[in-house]
Amino acid sequence: MFDGQAELKSPTPILRIFNEAKAKEFYQDYLGFHCDWEHRYEPDMPLYSQISKGQCIIHLTEHYGDCSPGSALRIEVRNIKSLYAELSETNYKYARPGLDRNFGCDEIVLTDPFGNRLTFYERIAEADTN
């Protein structure tokens, strides 16, 4: 018997990757995510892994049937200017993102090496928009 209402929790996005080394260079070395775990059915099979940074959790997969490349995520950030400074100081030759203001948010938009778009955003306080 079920009592109460169902409670939805945060989703875990799954992003398609094609090259493990490039994924680690982008997500871990550049963005500062930590690898929580990796899984392969056998040593020569595709990778499925979980990465995280703070409360943000993302699954990365090389399995062709899990999802399609070219997905888009919006990731809310507290203190986006600090993230922008961190990314600006990292010497990643494939990205030099800006900090833009759009639709009541400050945003950093990045595309990973596999065509997935990540938009990090922070809502602008009412006083900051005037």
mmCIF file of N, CA, C and O in Angstrom, residues 34-102:
data_model
loop_
_atom_site.group_PDB
_atom_site.id
_atom_site.type_symbol
_atom_site.label_atom_id
_atom_site.label_comp_id
_atom_site.label_asym_id
_atom_site.label_seq_id
_atom_site.Cartn_x
_atom_site.Cartn_y
_atom_site.Cartn_z
ATOM 1 N N HIS A 34 34.721 15.576 -10.720
ATOM 2 C CA HIS A 34 35.406 14.425 -10.138
ATOM 3 C C HIS A 34 34.748 13.161 -10.673
ATOM 4 O O HIS A 34 33.513 13.106 -10.780
ATOM 5 N N CYS A 35 35.536 12.154 -11.010
ATOM 6 C CA CYS A 35 34.969 10.872 -11.438
ATOM 7 C C CYS A 35 34.576 10.089 -10.195
ATOM 8 O O CYS A 35 35.430 9.726 -9.381
ATOM 9 N N ASP A 36 33.280 9.823 -10.039
ATOM 10 C CA ASP A 36 32.777 9.067 -8.895
ATOM 11 C C ASP A 36 32.943 7.563 -9.100
ATOM 12 O O ASP A 36 33.278 6.849 -8.175
ATOM 13 N N TRP A 37 32.669 7.103 -10.325
ATOM 14 C CA TRP A 37 32.847 5.695 -10.648
ATOM 15 C C TRP A 37 32.820 5.500 -12.161
ATOM 16 O O TRP A 37 32.342 6.347 -12.899
ATOM 17 N N GLU A 38 33.397 4.377 -12.585
ATOM 18 C CA GLU A 38 33.403 3.973 -13.991
ATOM 19 C C GLU A 38 32.941 2.530 -14.070
ATOM 20 O O GLU A 38 33.200 1.736 -13.167
ATOM 21 N N HIS A 39 32.264 2.192 -15.172
ATOM 22 C CA HIS A 39 31.787 0.818 -15.364
ATOM 23 C C HIS A 39 32.000 0.409 -16.815
ATOM 24 O O HIS A 39 31.748 1.180 -17.734
ATOM 25 N N ARG A 40 32.461 -0.816 -16.978
ATOM 26 C CA ARG A 40 32.531 -1.484 -18.278
ATOM 27 C C ARG A 40 32.106 -2.931 -18.036
ATOM 28 O O ARG A 40 32.474 -3.524 -17.030
ATOM 29 N N TYR A 41 31.366 -3.496 -18.965
ATOM 30 C CA TYR A 41 30.990 -4.900 -18.831
ATOM 31 C C TYR A 41 32.204 -5.814 -18.963
ATOM 32 O O TYR A 41 32.287 -6.850 -18.327
ATOM 33 N N GLU A 42 33.145 -5.409 -19.809
ATOM 34 C CA GLU A 42 34.420 -6.103 -19.992
ATOM 35 C C GLU A 42 35.464 -5.039 -20.292
ATOM 36 O O GLU A 42 35.129 -3.923 -20.702
ATOM 37 N N PRO A 43 36.757 -5.353 -20.108
ATOM 38 C CA PRO A 43 37.802 -4.332 -20.288
ATOM 39 C C PRO A 43 37.796 -3.615 -21.639
ATOM 40 O O PRO A 43 38.118 -2.432 -21.710
ATOM 41 N N ASP A 44 37.399 -4.287 -22.713
ATOM 42 C CA ASP A 44 37.420 -3.648 -24.036
ATOM 43 C C ASP A 44 36.049 -3.126 -24.469
ATOM 44 O O ASP A 44 35.833 -2.837 -25.628
ATOM 45 N N MET A 45 35.139 -2.976 -23.542
ATOM 46 C CA MET A 45 33.788 -2.494 -23.859
ATOM 47 C C MET A 45 33.666 -1.003 -23.553
ATOM 48 O O MET A 45 34.507 -0.434 -22.862
ATOM 49 N N PRO A 46 32.597 -0.343 -24.048
ATOM 50 C CA PRO A 46 32.427 1.100 -23.842
ATOM 51 C C PRO A 46 32.309 1.477 -22.361
ATOM 52 O O PRO A 46 31.842 0.703 -21.532
ATOM 53 N N LEU A 47 32.707 2.702 -22.099
ATOM 54 C CA LEU A 47 32.692 3.263 -20.749
ATOM 55 C C LEU A 47 31.315 3.829 -20.402
ATOM 56 O O LEU A 47 30.651 4.436 -21.249
ATOM 57 N N TYR A 48 30.907 3.644 -19.162
ATOM 58 C CA TYR A 48 29.766 4.350 -18.576
ATOM 59 C C TYR A 48 30.272 4.856 -17.233
ATOM 60 O O TYR A 48 30.815 4.087 -16.440
ATOM 61 N N SER A 49 30.153 6.164 -16.968
ATOM 62 C CA SER A 49 30.722 6.706 -15.735
ATOM 63 C C SER A 49 29.834 7.797 -15.144
ATOM 64 O O SER A 49 28.979 8.350 -15.825
ATOM 65 N N GLN A 50 30.087 8.078 -13.881
ATOM 66 C CA GLN A 50 29.426 9.190 -13.203
ATOM 67 C C GLN A 50 30.483 10.193 -12.788
ATOM 68 O O GLN A 50 31.502 9.833 -12.202
ATOM 69 N N ILE A 51 30.209 11.475 -13.094
ATOM 70 C CA ILE A 51 31.066 12.566 -12.658
ATOM 71 C C ILE A 51 30.227 13.520 -11.817
ATOM 72 O O ILE A 51 29.002 13.576 -11.961
ATOM 73 N N SER A 52 30.891 14.263 -10.942
ATOM 74 C CA SER A 52 30.155 15.220 -10.120
ATOM 75 C C SER A 52 31.047 16.391 -9.742
ATOM 76 O O SER A 52 32.275 16.290 -9.711
ATOM 77 N N LYS A 53 30.370 17.483 -9.472
ATOM 78 C CA LYS A 53 31.010 18.686 -8.936
ATOM 79 C C LYS A 53 29.950 19.364 -8.085
ATOM 80 O O LYS A 53 28.906 19.772 -8.601
ATOM 81 N N GLY A 54 30.209 19.465 -6.791
ATOM 82 C CA GLY A 54 29.175 19.970 -5.890
ATOM 83 C C GLY A 54 27.972 19.051 -5.948
ATOM 84 O O GLY A 54 28.105 17.831 -5.859
ATOM 85 N N GLN A 55 26.792 19.622 -6.134
ATOM 86 C CA GLN A 55 25.563 18.830 -6.214
ATOM 87 C C GLN A 55 25.221 18.399 -7.639
ATOM 88 O O GLN A 55 24.225 17.703 -7.858
ATOM 89 N N CYS A 56 26.026 18.804 -8.604
ATOM 90 C CA CYS A 56 25.763 18.475 -10.007
ATOM 91 C C CYS A 56 26.330 17.090 -10.323
ATOM 92 O O CYS A 56 27.521 16.849 -10.171
ATOM 93 N N ILE A 57 25.457 16.193 -10.774
ATOM 94 C CA ILE A 57 25.842 14.830 -11.153
ATOM 95 C C ILE A 57 25.475 14.619 -12.616
ATOM 96 O O ILE A 57 24.359 14.941 -13.045
ATOM 97 N N ILE A 58 26.425 14.077 -13.380
ATOM 98 C CA ILE A 58 26.218 13.791 -14.805
ATOM 99 C C ILE A 58 26.746 12.394 -15.086
ATOM 100 O O ILE A 58 27.790 12.002 -14.570
ATOM 101 N N HIS A 59 26.020 11.654 -15.910
ATOM 102 C CA HIS A 59 26.517 10.374 -16.395
ATOM 103 C C HIS A 59 27.040 10.564 -17.816
ATOM 104 O O HIS A 59 26.425 11.260 -18.621
ATOM 105 N N LEU A 60 28.182 9.945 -18.098
ATOM 106 C CA LEU A 60 28.797 9.984 -19.428
ATOM 107 C C LEU A 60 28.807 8.557 -19.966
ATOM 108 O O LEU A 60 29.148 7.623 -19.249
ATOM 109 N N THR A 61 28.454 8.400 -21.239
ATOM 110 C CA THR A 61 28.384 7.062 -21.814
ATOM 111 C C THR A 61 28.962 7.007 -23.217
ATOM 112 O O THR A 61 28.765 7.920 -24.013
ATOM 113 N N GLU A 62 29.675 5.920 -23.488
ATOM 114 C CA GLU A 62 30.132 5.620 -24.845
ATOM 115 C C GLU A 62 29.181 4.643 -25.539
ATOM 116 O O GLU A 62 29.356 4.361 -26.707
ATOM 117 N N HIS A 63 28.180 4.148 -24.840
ATOM 118 C CA HIS A 63 27.228 3.181 -25.403
ATOM 119 C C HIS A 63 26.302 3.885 -26.399
ATOM 120 O O HIS A 63 25.627 4.852 -26.052
ATOM 121 N N TYR A 64 26.254 3.405 -27.616
ATOM 122 C CA TYR A 64 25.480 4.071 -28.664
ATOM 123 C C TYR A 64 23.984 4.080 -28.390
ATOM 124 O O TYR A 64 23.271 4.967 -28.835
ATOM 125 N N GLY A 65 23.453 3.137 -27.654
ATOM 126 C CA GLY A 65 22.016 3.068 -27.433
ATOM 127 C C GLY A 65 21.506 3.861 -26.247
ATOM 128 O O GLY A 65 20.302 3.938 -26.027
ATOM 129 N N ASP A 66 22.395 4.460 -25.472
ATOM 130 C CA ASP A 66 21.967 5.168 -24.259
ATOM 131 C C ASP A 66 21.338 6.526 -24.541
ATOM 132 O O ASP A 66 20.403 6.929 -23.861
ATOM 133 N N CYS A 67 21.875 7.260 -25.493
ATOM 134 C CA CYS A 67 21.370 8.603 -25.803
ATOM 135 C C CYS A 67 22.038 9.098 -27.076
ATOM 136 O O CYS A 67 22.943 8.462 -27.601
ATOM 137 N N SER A 68 21.595 10.246 -27.543
ATOM 138 C CA SER A 68 22.140 10.839 -28.757
ATOM 139 C C SER A 68 23.064 12.005 -28.408
ATOM 140 O O SER A 68 22.799 12.734 -27.444
ATOM 141 N N PRO A 69 24.113 12.192 -29.179
ATOM 142 C CA PRO A 69 24.966 13.368 -28.948
ATOM 143 C C PRO A 69 24.212 14.641 -29.311
ATOM 144 O O PRO A 69 23.211 14.607 -30.021
ATOM 145 N N GLY A 70 24.678 15.751 -28.801
ATOM 146 C CA GLY A 70 24.058 17.033 -29.115
ATOM 147 C C GLY A 70 22.997 17.441 -28.118
ATOM 148 O O GLY A 70 22.121 18.235 -28.427
ATOM 149 N N SER A 71 23.055 16.921 -26.915
ATOM 150 C CA SER A 71 22.105 17.299 -25.869
ATOM 151 C C SER A 71 22.445 18.670 -25.307
ATOM 152 O O SER A 71 23.525 19.202 -25.546
ATOM 153 N N ALA A 72 21.533 19.223 -24.528
ATOM 154 C CA ALA A 72 21.763 20.525 -23.894
ATOM 155 C C ALA A 72 21.346 20.439 -22.428
ATOM 156 O O ALA A 72 20.293 19.887 -22.114
ATOM 157 N N LEU A 73 22.189 20.974 -21.552
ATOM 158 C CA LEU A 73 21.914 21.025 -20.117
ATOM 159 C C LEU A 73 21.986 22.459 -19.639
ATOM 160 O O LEU A 73 22.815 23.235 -20.093
ATOM 161 N N ARG A 74 21.126 22.793 -18.684
ATOM 162 C CA ARG A 74 21.234 24.055 -17.947
ATOM 163 C C ARG A 74 21.566 23.691 -16.511
ATOM 164 O O ARG A 74 20.846 22.915 -15.884
ATOM 165 N N ILE A 75 22.679 24.207 -16.022
ATOM 166 C CA ILE A 75 23.178 23.872 -14.698
ATOM 167 C C ILE A 75 23.222 25.150 -13.873
ATOM 168 O O ILE A 75 23.981 26.076 -14.191
ATOM 169 N N GLU A 76 22.408 25.192 -12.824
ATOM 170 C CA GLU A 76 22.379 26.381 -11.978
ATOM 171 C C GLU A 76 23.634 26.429 -11.111
ATOM 172 O O GLU A 76 24.103 25.410 -10.607
ATOM 173 N N VAL A 77 24.176 27.636 -10.963
ATOM 174 C CA VAL A 77 25.432 27.860 -10.250
ATOM 175 C C VAL A 77 25.226 28.952 -9.212
ATOM 176 O O VAL A 77 24.518 29.930 -9.465
ATOM 177 N N ARG A 78 25.823 28.783 -8.075
ATOM 178 C CA ARG A 78 25.900 29.871 -7.102
ATOM 179 C C ARG A 78 27.296 30.469 -7.249
ATOM 180 O O ARG A 78 28.279 29.753 -7.205
ATOM 181 N N ASN A 79 27.368 31.783 -7.452
ATOM 182 C CA ASN A 79 28.622 32.519 -7.660
ATOM 183 C C ASN A 79 29.263 32.170 -9.005
ATOM 184 O O ASN A 79 30.376 31.649 -9.076
ATOM 185 N N ILE A 80 28.555 32.478 -10.059
ATOM 186 C CA ILE A 80 29.018 32.162 -11.412
ATOM 187 C C ILE A 80 30.287 32.934 -11.781
ATOM 188 O O ILE A 80 31.097 32.466 -12.567
ATOM 189 N N LYS A 81 30.472 34.101 -11.171
ATOM 190 C CA LYS A 81 31.697 34.870 -11.465
ATOM 191 C C LYS A 81 32.936 34.123 -10.999
ATOM 192 O O LYS A 81 33.987 34.181 -11.638
ATOM 193 N N SER A 82 32.819 33.390 -9.915
ATOM 194 C CA SER A 82 33.924 32.559 -9.443
ATOM 195 C C SER A 82 34.198 31.420 -10.425
ATOM 196 O O SER A 82 35.356 31.114 -10.717
ATOM 197 N N LEU A 83 33.128 30.780 -10.930
ATOM 198 C CA LEU A 83 33.300 29.733 -11.944
ATOM 199 C C LEU A 83 33.947 30.307 -13.193
ATOM 200 O O LEU A 83 34.853 29.696 -13.774
ATOM 201 N N TYR A 84 33.510 31.480 -13.602
ATOM 202 C CA TYR A 84 34.090 32.122 -14.789
ATOM 203 C C TYR A 84 35.585 32.382 -14.595
ATOM 204 O O TYR A 84 36.389 32.100 -15.488
ATOM 205 N N ALA A 85 35.965 32.871 -13.428
ATOM 206 C CA ALA A 85 37.383 33.113 -13.137
ATOM 207 C C ALA A 85 38.169 31.803 -13.168
ATOM 208 O O ALA A 85 39.269 31.738 -13.727
ATOM 209 N N GLU A 86 37.599 30.758 -12.590
ATOM 210 C CA GLU A 86 38.248 29.446 -12.573
ATOM 211 C C GLU A 86 38.475 28.928 -13.993
ATOM 212 O O GLU A 86 39.567 28.453 -14.330
ATOM 213 N N LEU A 87 37.455 29.020 -14.837
ATOM 214 C CA LEU A 87 37.578 28.556 -16.220
ATOM 215 C C LEU A 87 38.554 29.416 -17.018
ATOM 216 O O LEU A 87 39.301 28.903 -17.852
ATOM 217 N N SER A 88 38.555 30.717 -16.750
ATOM 218 C CA SER A 88 39.455 31.626 -17.463
ATOM 219 C C SER A 88 40.918 31.347 -17.141
ATOM 220 O O SER A 88 41.797 31.546 -17.975
ATOM 221 N N GLU A 89 41.177 30.890 -15.920
ATOM 222 C CA GLU A 89 42.552 30.603 -15.499
ATOM 223 C C GLU A 89 43.053 29.247 -15.988
ATOM 224 O O GLU A 89 44.256 29.003 -15.995
ATOM 225 N N THR A 90 42.140 28.378 -16.375
ATOM 226 C CA THR A 90 42.514 27.053 -16.850
ATOM 227 C C THR A 90 42.907 27.151 -18.311
ATOM 228 O O THR A 90 42.206 27.730 -19.116
ATOM 229 N N ASN A 91 44.024 26.563 -18.653
ATOM 230 C CA ASN A 91 44.524 26.649 -20.020
ATOM 231 C C ASN A 91 43.969 25.494 -20.852
ATOM 232 O O ASN A 91 44.634 24.499 -21.078
ATOM 233 N N TYR A 92 42.715 25.645 -21.290
ATOM 234 C CA TYR A 92 42.071 24.648 -22.149
ATOM 235 C C TYR A 92 41.960 25.258 -23.528
ATOM 236 O O TYR A 92 41.230 26.236 -23.739
ATOM 237 N N LYS A 93 42.694 24.705 -24.481
ATOM 238 C CA LYS A 93 42.828 25.372 -25.780
ATOM 239 C C LYS A 93 41.585 25.333 -26.653
ATOM 240 O O LYS A 93 41.509 26.039 -27.647
ATOM 241 N N TYR A 94 40.566 24.548 -26.284
ATOM 242 C CA TYR A 94 39.388 24.425 -27.135
ATOM 243 C C TYR A 94 38.209 25.285 -26.710
ATOM 244 O O TYR A 94 37.146 25.221 -27.324
ATOM 245 N N ALA A 95 38.366 26.077 -25.640
ATOM 246 C CA ALA A 95 37.239 26.904 -25.198
ATOM 247 C C ALA A 95 37.741 28.143 -24.478
ATOM 248 O O ALA A 95 38.631 28.069 -23.635
ATOM 249 N N ARG A 96 37.148 29.260 -24.800
ATOM 250 C CA ARG A 96 37.363 30.528 -24.112
ATOM 251 C C ARG A 96 35.989 31.178 -23.935
ATOM 252 O O ARG A 96 35.626 32.109 -24.628
ATOM 253 N N PRO A 97 35.185 30.650 -22.993
ATOM 254 C CA PRO A 97 33.803 31.139 -22.873
ATOM 255 C C PRO A 97 33.728 32.546 -22.302
ATOM 256 O O PRO A 97 34.637 32.999 -21.605
ATOM 257 N N GLY A 98 32.630 33.197 -22.611
ATOM 258 C CA GLY A 98 32.338 34.494 -22.036
ATOM 259 C C GLY A 98 31.336 34.349 -20.908
ATOM 260 O O GLY A 98 30.772 33.283 -20.688
ATOM 261 N N LEU A 99 31.137 35.439 -20.205
ATOM 262 C CA LEU A 99 30.097 35.520 -19.177
ATOM 263 C C LEU A 99 29.078 36.504 -19.716
ATOM 264 O O LEU A 99 29.347 37.698 -19.816
ATOM 265 N N ASP A 100 27.933 35.982 -20.122
ATOM 266 C CA ASP A 100 26.919 36.787 -20.785
ATOM 267 C C ASP A 100 25.683 36.914 -19.915
ATOM 268 O O ASP A 100 25.418 36.083 -19.054
ATOM 269 N N ARG A 101 24.903 37.955 -20.170
ATOM 270 C CA ARG A 101 23.654 38.188 -19.453
ATOM 271 C C ARG A 101 22.503 37.986 -20.428
ATOM 272 O O ARG A 101 22.387 38.680 -21.435
ATOM 273 N N ASN A 102 21.651 36.994 -20.120
ATOM 274 C CA ASN A 102 20.507 36.666 -20.975
ATOM 275 C C ASN A 102 19.315 36.265 -20.123
ATOM 276 O O ASN A 102 19.460 35.463 -19.196
#
